[in-house]
Coordinates of C-alpha atoms (C1' of nucleotides) in Angstrom, one line a residue:
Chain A
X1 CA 95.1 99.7 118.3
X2 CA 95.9 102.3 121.2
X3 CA 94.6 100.5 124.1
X4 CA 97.1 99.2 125.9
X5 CA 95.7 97.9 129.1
X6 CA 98.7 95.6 129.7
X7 CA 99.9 97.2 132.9
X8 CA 102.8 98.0 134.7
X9 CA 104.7 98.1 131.1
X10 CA 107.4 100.9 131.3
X11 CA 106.6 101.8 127.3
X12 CA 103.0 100.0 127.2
X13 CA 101.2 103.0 127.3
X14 CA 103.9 106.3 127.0
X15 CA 103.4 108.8 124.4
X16 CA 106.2 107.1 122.4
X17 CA 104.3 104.4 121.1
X18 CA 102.1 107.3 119.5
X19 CA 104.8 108.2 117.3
X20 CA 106.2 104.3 116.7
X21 CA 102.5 104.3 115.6
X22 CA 102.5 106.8 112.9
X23 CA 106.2 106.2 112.0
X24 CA 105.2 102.1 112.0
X25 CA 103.2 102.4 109.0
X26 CA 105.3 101.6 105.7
X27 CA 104.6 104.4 103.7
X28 CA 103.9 107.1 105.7
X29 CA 107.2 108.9 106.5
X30 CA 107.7 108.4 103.0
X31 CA 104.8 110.3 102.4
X32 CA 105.4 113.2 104.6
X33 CA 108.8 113.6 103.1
X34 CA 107.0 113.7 99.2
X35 CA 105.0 116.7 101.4
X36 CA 107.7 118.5 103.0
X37 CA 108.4 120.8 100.2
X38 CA 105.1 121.9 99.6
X39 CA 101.7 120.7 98.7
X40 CA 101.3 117.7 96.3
X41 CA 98.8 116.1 94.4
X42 CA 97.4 112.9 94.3
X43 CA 99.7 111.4 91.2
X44 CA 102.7 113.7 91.3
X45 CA 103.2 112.2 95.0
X46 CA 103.1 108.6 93.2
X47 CA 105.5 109.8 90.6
X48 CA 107.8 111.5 93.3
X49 CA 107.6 108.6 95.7
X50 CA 107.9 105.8 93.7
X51 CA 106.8 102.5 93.8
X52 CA 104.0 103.4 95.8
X53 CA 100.2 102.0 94.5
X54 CA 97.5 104.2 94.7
X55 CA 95.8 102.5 97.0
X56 CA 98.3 102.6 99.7
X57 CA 99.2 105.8 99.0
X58 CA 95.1 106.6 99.2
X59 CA 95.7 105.0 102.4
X60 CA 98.4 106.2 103.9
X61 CA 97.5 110.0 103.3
X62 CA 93.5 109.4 104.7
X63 CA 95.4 107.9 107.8
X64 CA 97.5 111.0 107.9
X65 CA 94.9 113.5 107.5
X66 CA 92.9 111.4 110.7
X67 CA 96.2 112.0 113.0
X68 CA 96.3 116.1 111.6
X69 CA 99.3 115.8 110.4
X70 CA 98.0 116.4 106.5
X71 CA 95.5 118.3 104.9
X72 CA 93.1 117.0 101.9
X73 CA 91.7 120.5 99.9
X74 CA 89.2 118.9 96.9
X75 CA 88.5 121.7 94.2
X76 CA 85.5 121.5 92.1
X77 CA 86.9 121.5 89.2
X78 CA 86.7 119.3 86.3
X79 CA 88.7 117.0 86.0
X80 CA 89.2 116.9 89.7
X81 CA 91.6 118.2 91.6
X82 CA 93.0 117.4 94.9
X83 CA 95.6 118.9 96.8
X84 CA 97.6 117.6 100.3
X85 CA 99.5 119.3 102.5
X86 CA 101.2 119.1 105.8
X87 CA 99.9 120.8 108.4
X88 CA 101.6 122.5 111.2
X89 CA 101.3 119.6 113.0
X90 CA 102.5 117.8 110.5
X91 CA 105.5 119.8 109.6
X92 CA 106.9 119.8 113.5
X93 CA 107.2 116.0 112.8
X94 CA 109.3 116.9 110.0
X95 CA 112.1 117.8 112.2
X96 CA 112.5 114.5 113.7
X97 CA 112.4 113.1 110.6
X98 CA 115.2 114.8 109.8
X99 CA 117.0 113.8 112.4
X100 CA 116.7 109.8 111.2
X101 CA 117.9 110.9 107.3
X102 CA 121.0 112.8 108.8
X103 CA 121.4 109.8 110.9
X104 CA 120.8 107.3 107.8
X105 CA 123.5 109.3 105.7
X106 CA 126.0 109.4 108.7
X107 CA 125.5 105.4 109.3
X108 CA 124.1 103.9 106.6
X109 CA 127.3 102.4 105.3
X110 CA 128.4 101.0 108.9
X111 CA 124.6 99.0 108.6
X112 CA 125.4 97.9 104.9
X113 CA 128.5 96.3 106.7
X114 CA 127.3 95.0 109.4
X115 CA 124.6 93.1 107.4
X116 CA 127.4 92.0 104.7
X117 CA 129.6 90.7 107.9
X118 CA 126.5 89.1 109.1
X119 CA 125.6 86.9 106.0
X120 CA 128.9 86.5 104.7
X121 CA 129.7 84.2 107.6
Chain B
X1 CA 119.2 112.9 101.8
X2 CA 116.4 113.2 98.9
X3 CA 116.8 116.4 96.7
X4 CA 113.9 116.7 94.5
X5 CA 116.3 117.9 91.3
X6 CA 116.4 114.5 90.1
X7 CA 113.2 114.6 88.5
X8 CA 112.6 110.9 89.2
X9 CA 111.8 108.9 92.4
X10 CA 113.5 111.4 94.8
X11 CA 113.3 108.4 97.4
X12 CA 113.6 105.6 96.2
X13 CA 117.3 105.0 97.0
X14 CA 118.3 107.2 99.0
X15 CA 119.6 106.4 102.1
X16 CA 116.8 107.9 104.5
X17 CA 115.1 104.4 102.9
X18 CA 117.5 102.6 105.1
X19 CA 115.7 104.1 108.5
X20 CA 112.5 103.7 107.2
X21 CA 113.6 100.1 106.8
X22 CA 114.8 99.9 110.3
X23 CA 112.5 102.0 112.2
X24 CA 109.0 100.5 110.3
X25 CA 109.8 97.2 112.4
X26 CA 107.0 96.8 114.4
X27 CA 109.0 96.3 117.9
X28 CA 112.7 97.5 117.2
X29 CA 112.3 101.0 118.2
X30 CA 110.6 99.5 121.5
X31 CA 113.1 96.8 121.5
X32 CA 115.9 99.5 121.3
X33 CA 114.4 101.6 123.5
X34 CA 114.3 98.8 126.3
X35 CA 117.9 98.6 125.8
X36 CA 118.7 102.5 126.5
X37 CA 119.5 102.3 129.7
X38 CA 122.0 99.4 129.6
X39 CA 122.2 95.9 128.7
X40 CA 119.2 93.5 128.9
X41 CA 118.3 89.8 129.1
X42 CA 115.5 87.9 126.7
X43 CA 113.5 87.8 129.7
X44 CA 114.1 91.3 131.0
X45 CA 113.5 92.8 127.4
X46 CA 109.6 90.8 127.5
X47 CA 108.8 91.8 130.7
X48 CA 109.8 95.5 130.4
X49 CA 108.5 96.1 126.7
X50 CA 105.3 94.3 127.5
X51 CA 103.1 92.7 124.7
X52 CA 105.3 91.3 123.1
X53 CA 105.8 87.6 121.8
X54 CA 109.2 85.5 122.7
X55 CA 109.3 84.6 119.0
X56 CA 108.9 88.2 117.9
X57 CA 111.7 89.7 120.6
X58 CA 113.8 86.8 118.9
X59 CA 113.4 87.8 115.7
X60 CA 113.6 91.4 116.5
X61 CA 117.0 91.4 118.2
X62 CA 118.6 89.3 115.4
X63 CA 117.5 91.6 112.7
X64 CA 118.9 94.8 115.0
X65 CA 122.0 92.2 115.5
X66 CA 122.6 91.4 111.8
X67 CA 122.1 96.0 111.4
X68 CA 124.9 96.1 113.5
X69 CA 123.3 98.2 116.2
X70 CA 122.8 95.4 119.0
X71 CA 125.2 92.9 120.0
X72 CA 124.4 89.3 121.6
X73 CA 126.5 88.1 123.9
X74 CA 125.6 84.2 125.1
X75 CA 127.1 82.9 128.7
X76 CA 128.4 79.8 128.7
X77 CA 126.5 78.7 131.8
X78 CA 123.8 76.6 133.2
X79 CA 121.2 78.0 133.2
X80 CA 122.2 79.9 130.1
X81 CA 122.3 83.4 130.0
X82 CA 122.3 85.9 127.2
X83 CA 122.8 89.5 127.1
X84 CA 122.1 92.1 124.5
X85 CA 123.6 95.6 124.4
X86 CA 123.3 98.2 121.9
X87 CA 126.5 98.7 120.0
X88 CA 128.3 102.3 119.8
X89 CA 126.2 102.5 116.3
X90 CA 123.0 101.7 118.0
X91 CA 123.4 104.0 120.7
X92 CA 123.8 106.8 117.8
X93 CA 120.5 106.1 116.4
X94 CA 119.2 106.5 120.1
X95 CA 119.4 110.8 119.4
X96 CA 117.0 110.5 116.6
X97 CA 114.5 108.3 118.4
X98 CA 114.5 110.2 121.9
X99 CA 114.0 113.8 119.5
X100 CA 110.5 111.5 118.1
X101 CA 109.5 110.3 122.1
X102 CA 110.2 114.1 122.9
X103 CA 108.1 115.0 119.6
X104 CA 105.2 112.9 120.9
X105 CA 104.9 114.1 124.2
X106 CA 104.4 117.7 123.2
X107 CA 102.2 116.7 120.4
X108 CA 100.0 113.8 121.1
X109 CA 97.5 114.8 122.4
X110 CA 97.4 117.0 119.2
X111 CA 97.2 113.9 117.3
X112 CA 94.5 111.9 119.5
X113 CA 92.4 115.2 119.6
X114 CA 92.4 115.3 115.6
X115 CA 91.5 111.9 115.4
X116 CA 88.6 112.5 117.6
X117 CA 87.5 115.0 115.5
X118 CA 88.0 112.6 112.3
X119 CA 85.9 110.0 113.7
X120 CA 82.9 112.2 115.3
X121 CA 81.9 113.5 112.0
Chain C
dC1 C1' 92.2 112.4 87.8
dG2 C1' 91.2 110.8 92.3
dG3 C1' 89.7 107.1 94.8
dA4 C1' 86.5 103.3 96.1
dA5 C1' 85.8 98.3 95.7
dT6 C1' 86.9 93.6 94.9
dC7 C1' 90.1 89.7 94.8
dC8 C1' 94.1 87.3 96.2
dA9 C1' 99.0 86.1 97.4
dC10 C1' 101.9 86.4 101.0
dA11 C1' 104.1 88.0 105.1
dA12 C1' 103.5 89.3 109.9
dC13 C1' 102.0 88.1 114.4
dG14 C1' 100.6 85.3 118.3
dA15 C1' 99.9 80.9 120.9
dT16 C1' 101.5 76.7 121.9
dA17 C1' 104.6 73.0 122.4
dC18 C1' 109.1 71.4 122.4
dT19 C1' 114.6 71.3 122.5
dG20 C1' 119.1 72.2 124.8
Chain D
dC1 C1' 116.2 80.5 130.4
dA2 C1' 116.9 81.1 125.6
dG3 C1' 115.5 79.7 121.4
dT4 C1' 113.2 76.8 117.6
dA5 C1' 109.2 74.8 115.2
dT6 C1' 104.7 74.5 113.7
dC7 C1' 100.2 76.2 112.9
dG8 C1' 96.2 79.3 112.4
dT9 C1' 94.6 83.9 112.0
dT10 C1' 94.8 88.4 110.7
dG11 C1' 96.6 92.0 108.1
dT12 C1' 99.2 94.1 104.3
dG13 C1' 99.9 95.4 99.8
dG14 C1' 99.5 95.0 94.7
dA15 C1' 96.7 94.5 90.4
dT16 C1' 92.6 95.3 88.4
dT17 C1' 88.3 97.3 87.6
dC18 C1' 84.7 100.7 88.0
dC19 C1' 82.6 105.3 89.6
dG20 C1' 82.5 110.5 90.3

DNA sequence: CGGAATCCACAACGATACTG
DNA sequence: CAGTATCGTTGTGGATTCCG
């Protein structure tokens, strides 16, 4: 994805859909919230997220670390280490994120009702 | 939102889930977007997000209906017309989204140069 | 322990055709 | 014009297994 040669599109090709993008992918804000308190290791993000595989999670922080917003540091050590961080990059995004949680807390009961409204009809 | 002192899944229910679940929707945060500015027809909304599928718009707008943060409202009239609006709710969530567009433009090109650098190596 | 690789079920998405 | 129905393709995500 990222070409979007359709046009005359008002949102086709704005910077917006660069952060829909990143904020798309199912895991990934999840993952940069695991990271928002400090670095994190491979497992103790899958024990701190939760219900995560390793695979995805694998996934989600290689796609990360390709946009900059998360750093991979390997030691050699045995057994292996690895650590992951946010970057500076990375942790500006954090603020916006914030801003959908506060939101979330604020509303989240008025979209609980609306969907009960909604099916209960 | 999350506080790590439970020990356990510090995500897994806690509300900021419920904006994940919202905003991981492929099109609604384009679909909301288009609907910023006012209210919008079917055939509006498709020509001005661009790219997008009449079935997926459809589907879109009833999930964001049934989340209480758009509301349908259907003419009776020949040929039919049908309007969607965001509600008072939706427009709330519109702060958090605008701080990501904003985040986006200062930093994308951040984020396309890093990913350029990923791929060159 | 971190993660790559394989397999597979299933949901998402798009295109098309059709109804009211 | 708005929406549904059907179908085919592609992608996503989990479980498992193996390698460093």
């Amino acid at each position: 994805m990222g070409d979007f040669t359709g046009g005359d599109v008002f949102l086709a090709d704005c910077p917006a859909r660069l952060a829909v993008e990143i904020i798309t992918d199912k895991w990934a804000v999840v993952t940069l919230y695991g990271l928002s308190r400090g670095p994190r290791r491979h497992g103790e993000l899958i024990d701190l997220i939760g219900g995560i595989s390793k695979k995805m999670l694998t996934q989600t922080l290689r796609r990360l670390t390709e946009h900059g917003l998360v750093t991979r540091i390997a030691y050699a050590e045995v057994p292996p280490r690895v650590e992951y961080a946010l970057t500076e990059l990375g942790t500006t995004l954090m603020t916006p994120i914030e801003m959908l949680t506060k939101w979330a807390e604020q509303n989240g009961a008025a979209v609980v009702a609306a969907q009960e409204a909604a099916s209960a009809q």
